[in-house]
Short mmCIF file of C-alpha atoms in Angstrom, two decimals:
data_model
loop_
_atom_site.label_atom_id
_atom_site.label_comp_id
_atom_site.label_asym_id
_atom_site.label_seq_id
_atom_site.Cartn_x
_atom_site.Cartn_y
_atom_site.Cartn_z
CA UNK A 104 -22.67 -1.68 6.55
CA UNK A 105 -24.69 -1.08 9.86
CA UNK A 106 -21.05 -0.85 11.93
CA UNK A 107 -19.77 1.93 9.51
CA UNK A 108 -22.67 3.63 9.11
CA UNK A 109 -23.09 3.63 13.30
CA UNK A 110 -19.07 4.15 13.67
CA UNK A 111 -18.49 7.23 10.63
CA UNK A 112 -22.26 8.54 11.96
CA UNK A 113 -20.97 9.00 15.77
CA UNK A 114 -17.48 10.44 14.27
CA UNK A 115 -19.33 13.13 12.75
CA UNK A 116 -21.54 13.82 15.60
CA UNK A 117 -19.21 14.00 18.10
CA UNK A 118 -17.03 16.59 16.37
CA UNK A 119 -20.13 18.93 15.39
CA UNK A 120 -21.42 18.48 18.79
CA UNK A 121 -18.24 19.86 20.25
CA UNK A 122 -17.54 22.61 17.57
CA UNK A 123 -21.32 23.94 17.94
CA UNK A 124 -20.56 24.40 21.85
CA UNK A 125 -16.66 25.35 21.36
CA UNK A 126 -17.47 27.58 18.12
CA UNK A 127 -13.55 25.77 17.31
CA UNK A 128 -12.92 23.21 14.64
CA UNK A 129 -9.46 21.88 14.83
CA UNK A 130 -7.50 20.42 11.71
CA UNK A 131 -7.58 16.82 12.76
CA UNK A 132 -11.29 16.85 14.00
CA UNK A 133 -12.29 18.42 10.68
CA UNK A 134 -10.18 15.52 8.70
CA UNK A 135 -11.84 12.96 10.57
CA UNK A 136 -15.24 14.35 9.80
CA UNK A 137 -14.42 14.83 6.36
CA UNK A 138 -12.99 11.54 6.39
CA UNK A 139 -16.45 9.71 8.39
CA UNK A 140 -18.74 11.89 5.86
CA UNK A 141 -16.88 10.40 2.89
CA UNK A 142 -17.10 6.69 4.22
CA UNK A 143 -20.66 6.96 4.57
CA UNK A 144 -21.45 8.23 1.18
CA UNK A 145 -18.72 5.18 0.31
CA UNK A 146 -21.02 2.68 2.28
CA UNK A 147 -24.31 3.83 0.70
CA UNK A 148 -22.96 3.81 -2.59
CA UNK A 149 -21.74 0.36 -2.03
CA UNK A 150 -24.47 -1.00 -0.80
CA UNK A 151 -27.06 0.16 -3.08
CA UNK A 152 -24.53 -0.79 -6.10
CA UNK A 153 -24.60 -4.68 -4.91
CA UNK A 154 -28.28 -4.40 -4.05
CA UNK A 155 -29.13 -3.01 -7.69
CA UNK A 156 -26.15 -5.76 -9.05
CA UNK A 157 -28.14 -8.56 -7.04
CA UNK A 158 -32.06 -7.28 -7.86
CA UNK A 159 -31.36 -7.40 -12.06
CA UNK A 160 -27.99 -7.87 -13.82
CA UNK A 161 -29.46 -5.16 -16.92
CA UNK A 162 -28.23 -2.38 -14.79
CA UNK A 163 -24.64 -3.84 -16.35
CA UNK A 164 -26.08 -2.55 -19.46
CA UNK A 165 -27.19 0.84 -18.46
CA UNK A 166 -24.72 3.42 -19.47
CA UNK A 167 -26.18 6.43 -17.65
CA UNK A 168 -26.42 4.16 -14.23
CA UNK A 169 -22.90 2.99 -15.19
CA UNK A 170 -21.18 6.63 -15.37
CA UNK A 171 -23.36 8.17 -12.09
CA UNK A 172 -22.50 5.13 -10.33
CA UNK A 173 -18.69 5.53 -11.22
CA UNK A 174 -18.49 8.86 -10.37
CA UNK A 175 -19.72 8.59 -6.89
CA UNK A 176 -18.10 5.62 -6.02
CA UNK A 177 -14.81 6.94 -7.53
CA UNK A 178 -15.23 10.38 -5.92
CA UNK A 179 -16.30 9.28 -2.59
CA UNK A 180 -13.56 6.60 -2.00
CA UNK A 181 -10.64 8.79 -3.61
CA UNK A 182 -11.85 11.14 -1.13
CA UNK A 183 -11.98 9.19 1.71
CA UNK A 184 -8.15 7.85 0.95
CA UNK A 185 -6.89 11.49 0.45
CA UNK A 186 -8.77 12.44 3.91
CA UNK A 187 -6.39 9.19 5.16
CA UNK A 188 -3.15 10.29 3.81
CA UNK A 189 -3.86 13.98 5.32
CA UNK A 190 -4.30 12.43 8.54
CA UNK A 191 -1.09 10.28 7.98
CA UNK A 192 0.89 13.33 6.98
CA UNK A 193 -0.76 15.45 10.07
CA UNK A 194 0.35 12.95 12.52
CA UNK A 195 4.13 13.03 10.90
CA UNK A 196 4.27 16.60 10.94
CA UNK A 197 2.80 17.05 14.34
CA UNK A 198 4.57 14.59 16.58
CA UNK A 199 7.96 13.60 14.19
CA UNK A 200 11.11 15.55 15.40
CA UNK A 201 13.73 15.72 11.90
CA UNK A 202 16.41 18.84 11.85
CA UNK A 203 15.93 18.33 8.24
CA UNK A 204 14.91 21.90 6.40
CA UNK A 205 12.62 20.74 4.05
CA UNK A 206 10.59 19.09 7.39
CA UNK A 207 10.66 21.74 9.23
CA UNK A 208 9.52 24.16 6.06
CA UNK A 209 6.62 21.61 5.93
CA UNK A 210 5.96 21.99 9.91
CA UNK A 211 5.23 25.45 9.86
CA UNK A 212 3.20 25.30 7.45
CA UNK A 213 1.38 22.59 7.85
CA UNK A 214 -2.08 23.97 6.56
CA UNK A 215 -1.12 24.78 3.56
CA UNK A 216 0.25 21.15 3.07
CA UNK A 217 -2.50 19.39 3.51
CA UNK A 218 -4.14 22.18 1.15
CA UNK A 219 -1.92 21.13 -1.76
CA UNK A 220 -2.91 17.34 -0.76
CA UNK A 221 -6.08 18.24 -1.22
CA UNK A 222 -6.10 20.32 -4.46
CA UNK A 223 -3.94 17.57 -5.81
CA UNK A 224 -6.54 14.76 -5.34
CA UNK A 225 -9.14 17.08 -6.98
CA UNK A 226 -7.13 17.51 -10.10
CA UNK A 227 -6.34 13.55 -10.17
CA UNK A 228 -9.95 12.92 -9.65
CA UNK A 229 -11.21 15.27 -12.58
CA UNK A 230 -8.80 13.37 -14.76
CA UNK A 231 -10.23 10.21 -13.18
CA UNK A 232 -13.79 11.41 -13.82
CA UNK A 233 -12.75 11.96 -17.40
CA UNK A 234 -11.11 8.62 -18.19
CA UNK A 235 -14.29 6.91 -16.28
CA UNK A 236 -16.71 8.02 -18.66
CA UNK A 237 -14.54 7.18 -21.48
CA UNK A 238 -14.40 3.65 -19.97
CA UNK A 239 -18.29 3.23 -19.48
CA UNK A 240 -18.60 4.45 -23.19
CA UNK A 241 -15.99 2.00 -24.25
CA UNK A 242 -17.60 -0.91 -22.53
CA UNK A 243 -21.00 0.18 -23.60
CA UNK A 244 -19.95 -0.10 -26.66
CA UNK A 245 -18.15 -3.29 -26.73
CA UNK A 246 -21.67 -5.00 -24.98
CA UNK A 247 -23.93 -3.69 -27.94
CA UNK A 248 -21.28 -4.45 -31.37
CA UNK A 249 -20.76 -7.79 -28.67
CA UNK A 250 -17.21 -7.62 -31.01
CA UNK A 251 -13.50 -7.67 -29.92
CA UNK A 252 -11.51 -3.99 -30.39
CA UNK A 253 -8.07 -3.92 -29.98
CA UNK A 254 -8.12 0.04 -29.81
CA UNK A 255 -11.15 -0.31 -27.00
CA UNK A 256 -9.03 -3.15 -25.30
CA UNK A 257 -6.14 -1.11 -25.23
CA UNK A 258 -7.75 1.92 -24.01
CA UNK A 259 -9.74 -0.17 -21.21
CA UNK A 260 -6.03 -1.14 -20.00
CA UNK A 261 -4.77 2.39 -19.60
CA UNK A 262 -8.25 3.23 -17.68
CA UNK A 263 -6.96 0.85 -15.05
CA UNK A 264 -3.61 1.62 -14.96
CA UNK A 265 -4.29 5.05 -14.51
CA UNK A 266 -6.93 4.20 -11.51
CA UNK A 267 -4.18 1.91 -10.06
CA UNK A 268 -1.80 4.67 -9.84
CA UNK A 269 -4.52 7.71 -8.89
CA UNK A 270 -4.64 5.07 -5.49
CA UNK A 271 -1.19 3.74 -5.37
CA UNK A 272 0.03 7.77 -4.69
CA UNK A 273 -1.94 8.19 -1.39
CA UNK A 274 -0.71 4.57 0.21
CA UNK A 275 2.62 5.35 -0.79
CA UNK A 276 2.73 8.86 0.93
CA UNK A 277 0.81 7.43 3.76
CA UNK A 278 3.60 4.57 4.04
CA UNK A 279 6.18 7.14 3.41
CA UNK A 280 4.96 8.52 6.52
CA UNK A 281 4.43 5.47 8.43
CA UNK A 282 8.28 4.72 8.11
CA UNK A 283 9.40 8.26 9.01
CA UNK A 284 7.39 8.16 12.02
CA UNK A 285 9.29 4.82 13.49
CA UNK A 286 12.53 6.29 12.70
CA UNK A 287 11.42 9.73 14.67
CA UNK A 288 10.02 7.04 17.27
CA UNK A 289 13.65 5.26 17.59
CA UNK A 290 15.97 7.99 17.06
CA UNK A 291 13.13 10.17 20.15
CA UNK A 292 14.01 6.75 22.55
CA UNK A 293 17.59 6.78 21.99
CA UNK A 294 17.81 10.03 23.72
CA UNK A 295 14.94 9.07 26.44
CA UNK A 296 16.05 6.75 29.13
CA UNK A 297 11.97 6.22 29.74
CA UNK A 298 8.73 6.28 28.03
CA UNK A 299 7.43 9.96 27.97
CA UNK A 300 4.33 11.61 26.51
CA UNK A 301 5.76 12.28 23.13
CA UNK A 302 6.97 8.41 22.92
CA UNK A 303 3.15 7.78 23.76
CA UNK A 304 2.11 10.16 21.11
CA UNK A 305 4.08 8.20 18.89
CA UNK A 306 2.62 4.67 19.31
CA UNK A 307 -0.38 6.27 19.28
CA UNK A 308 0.34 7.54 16.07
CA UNK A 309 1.82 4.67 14.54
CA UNK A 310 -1.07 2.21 14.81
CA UNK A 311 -3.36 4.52 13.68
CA UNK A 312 -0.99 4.74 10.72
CA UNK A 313 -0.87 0.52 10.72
CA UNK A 314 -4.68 0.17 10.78
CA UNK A 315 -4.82 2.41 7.89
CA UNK A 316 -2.22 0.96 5.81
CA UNK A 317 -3.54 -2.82 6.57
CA UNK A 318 -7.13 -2.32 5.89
CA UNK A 319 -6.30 -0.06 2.55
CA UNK A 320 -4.30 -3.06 1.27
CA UNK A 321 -6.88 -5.37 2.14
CA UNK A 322 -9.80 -3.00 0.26
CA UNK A 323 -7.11 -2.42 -2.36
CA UNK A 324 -7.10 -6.61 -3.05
CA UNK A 325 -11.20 -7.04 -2.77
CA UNK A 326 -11.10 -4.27 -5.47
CA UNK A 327 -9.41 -6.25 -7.91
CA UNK A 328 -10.92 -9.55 -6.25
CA UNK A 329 -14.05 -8.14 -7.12
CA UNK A 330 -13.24 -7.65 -11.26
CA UNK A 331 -12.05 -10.95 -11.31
CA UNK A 332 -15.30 -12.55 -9.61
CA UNK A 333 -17.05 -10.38 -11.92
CA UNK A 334 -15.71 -11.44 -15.05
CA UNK A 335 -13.81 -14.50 -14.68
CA UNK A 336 -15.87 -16.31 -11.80
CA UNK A 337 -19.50 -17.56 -12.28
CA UNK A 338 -20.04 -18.10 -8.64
CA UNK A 339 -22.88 -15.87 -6.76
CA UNK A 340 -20.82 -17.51 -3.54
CA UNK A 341 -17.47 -15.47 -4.26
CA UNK A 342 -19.05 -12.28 -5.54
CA UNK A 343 -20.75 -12.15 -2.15
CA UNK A 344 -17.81 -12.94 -0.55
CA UNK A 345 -15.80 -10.13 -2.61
CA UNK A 346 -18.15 -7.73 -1.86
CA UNK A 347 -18.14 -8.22 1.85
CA UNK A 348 -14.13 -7.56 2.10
CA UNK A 349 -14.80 -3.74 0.40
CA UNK A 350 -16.90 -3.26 3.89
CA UNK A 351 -14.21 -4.03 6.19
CA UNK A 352 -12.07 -0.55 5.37
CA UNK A 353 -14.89 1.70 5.54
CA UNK A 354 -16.64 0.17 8.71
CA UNK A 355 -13.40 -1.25 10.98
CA UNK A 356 -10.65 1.67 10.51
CA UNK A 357 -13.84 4.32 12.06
CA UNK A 358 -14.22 2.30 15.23
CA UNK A 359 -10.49 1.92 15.79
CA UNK A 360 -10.13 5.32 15.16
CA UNK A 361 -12.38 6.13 17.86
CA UNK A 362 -10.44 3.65 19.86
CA UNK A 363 -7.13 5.99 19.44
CA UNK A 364 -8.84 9.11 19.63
CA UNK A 365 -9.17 10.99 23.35
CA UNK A 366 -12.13 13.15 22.48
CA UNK A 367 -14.09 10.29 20.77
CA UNK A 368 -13.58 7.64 23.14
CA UNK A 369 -14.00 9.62 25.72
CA UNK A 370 -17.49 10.31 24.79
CA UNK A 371 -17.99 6.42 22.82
CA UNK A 372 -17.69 5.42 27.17
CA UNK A 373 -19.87 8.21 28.03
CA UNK A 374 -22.81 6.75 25.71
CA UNK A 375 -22.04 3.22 26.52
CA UNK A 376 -22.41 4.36 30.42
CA UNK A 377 -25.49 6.03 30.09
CA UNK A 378 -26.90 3.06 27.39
CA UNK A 379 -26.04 0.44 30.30
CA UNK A 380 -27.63 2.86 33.10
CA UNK A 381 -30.61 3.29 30.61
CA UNK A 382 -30.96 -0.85 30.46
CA UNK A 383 -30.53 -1.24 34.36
CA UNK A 384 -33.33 1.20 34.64
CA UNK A 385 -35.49 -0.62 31.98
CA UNK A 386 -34.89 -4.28 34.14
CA UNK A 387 -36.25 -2.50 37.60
CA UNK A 388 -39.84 -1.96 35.89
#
């Protein structure tokens, strides 16, 4: 929690430090603080979720905790995927080289792109929002009767069908991506004898895209590890142990983003210089 919260938190200051003295935000610095913002409303939510969860199990039984706890979790996290897949889809349309029309349609107009990614995970979260609180209700409801519905039951299923596929669309475009990327990659080194600055931008690229798609796979699993610790395992052992994999997305892809990013490790060496000249001053008195 403390990594993501330090990793997203420097994201975001970097980029406002340098648009306040630039007056310029451009489109990928304003993703990636979208993108850190998101992560740390993600990690609070998370973490004061489990702590609530671990301090009294009533909170289960709450219905208005329930639905305010769903939406921001839900919100926050579809959020911070969408910011993902924009990234994925900036990379593709910045550095990828296709003679296809419908690419280079998309190329030109590349704001307006990542606008209609946008909008569209808006709309899919309002319906999200709407079959949430229909959930909560439905699971209130089935705690206080304590009977079995097979209308509830069935409506319960469709819930989480429809979240699966809400965050199944994003990893797919982002993997969609991923793979046209490598094929712009080979087809760009069949015509280069040598490794050039575009083939750099490329790798560069790419395992930003493979960091992504690894660590949403792995949150993806600890999301559904976590319902079935929940409600099929008794053990306080593997919900804790759940509940740490949903940190590793939020608080490991930040730092290896500023690991791939100029601007931001550029200035992640700057602090760590002056931190190290501040502690070499601090062992002389």
């Amino acid at each position: 929690f403390l990594l993501g919260i330090l990793g997203n938190g420097f994201i975001v200051l970097v980029n406002c430090i340098d648009w306040i003295r630039s007056r310029k935000f451009s489109l990928i610095d304003f993703i990636l603080t979208c993108l850190a913002i998101s992560r740390i409303f993600v990690l609070c939510i998370m973490i004061s979720s489990t702590g609530l969860y671990v301090i009294s199990e009533e909170i289960q039984y709450n219905k208005n905790l329930l639905i305010n706890l769903g939406f921001l979790w839900t919100g926050s996290n579809y959020f911070s995927i969408a910011c993902t897949t924009c990234i994925s889809v900036f990379y593709l349309l910045r550095i990828a080289n296709f003679s296809n029309f419908l690419f280079l349609w998309m190329k030109r107009r590349i704001h307006k792109v990542l606008l209609i990614i946008a909008l569209g995970a808006v709309f899919s979260f309002c319906l999200c929002l709407l079959q949430k609180n229909m959930a909560v209700e439905i699971l209130f409801q089935n705690q206080v009767n304590s009977k079995k519905n097979v209308t509830l039951d069935f409506l319960m299923i469709r819930y989480d069908l429809f979240l699966t596929i809400m965050f199944l669309i994003p990893f797919v475009v982002s993997l969609a991506s991923f793979l046209l990327l490598i094929l712009s990659l080979c087809g760009h080194l069949r015509h280069m004898k040598g490794v050039d600055c575009s083939s750099e931008a490329h790798v560069r690229a790419l395992k930003a895209m493979i960091s992504f798609l690894l660590l949403f796979i792995l949150h993806y699993l600890s999301n559904i590890m976590t319902m079935w610790a929940n409600h099929i395992l008794g053990s306080f052992v593997a919900k804790i142990f759940v509940n740490t994999l949903l940190f590793f997305c939020p608080s490991g892809h930040p730092l290896l983003l500023i690991l791939w990013n100029s601007k931001l490790k550029k200035a992640s060496l700057c602090v760590l210089r002056k931190l190290r000249g501040y502690m070499n001053l601090r062992k002389l008195f």
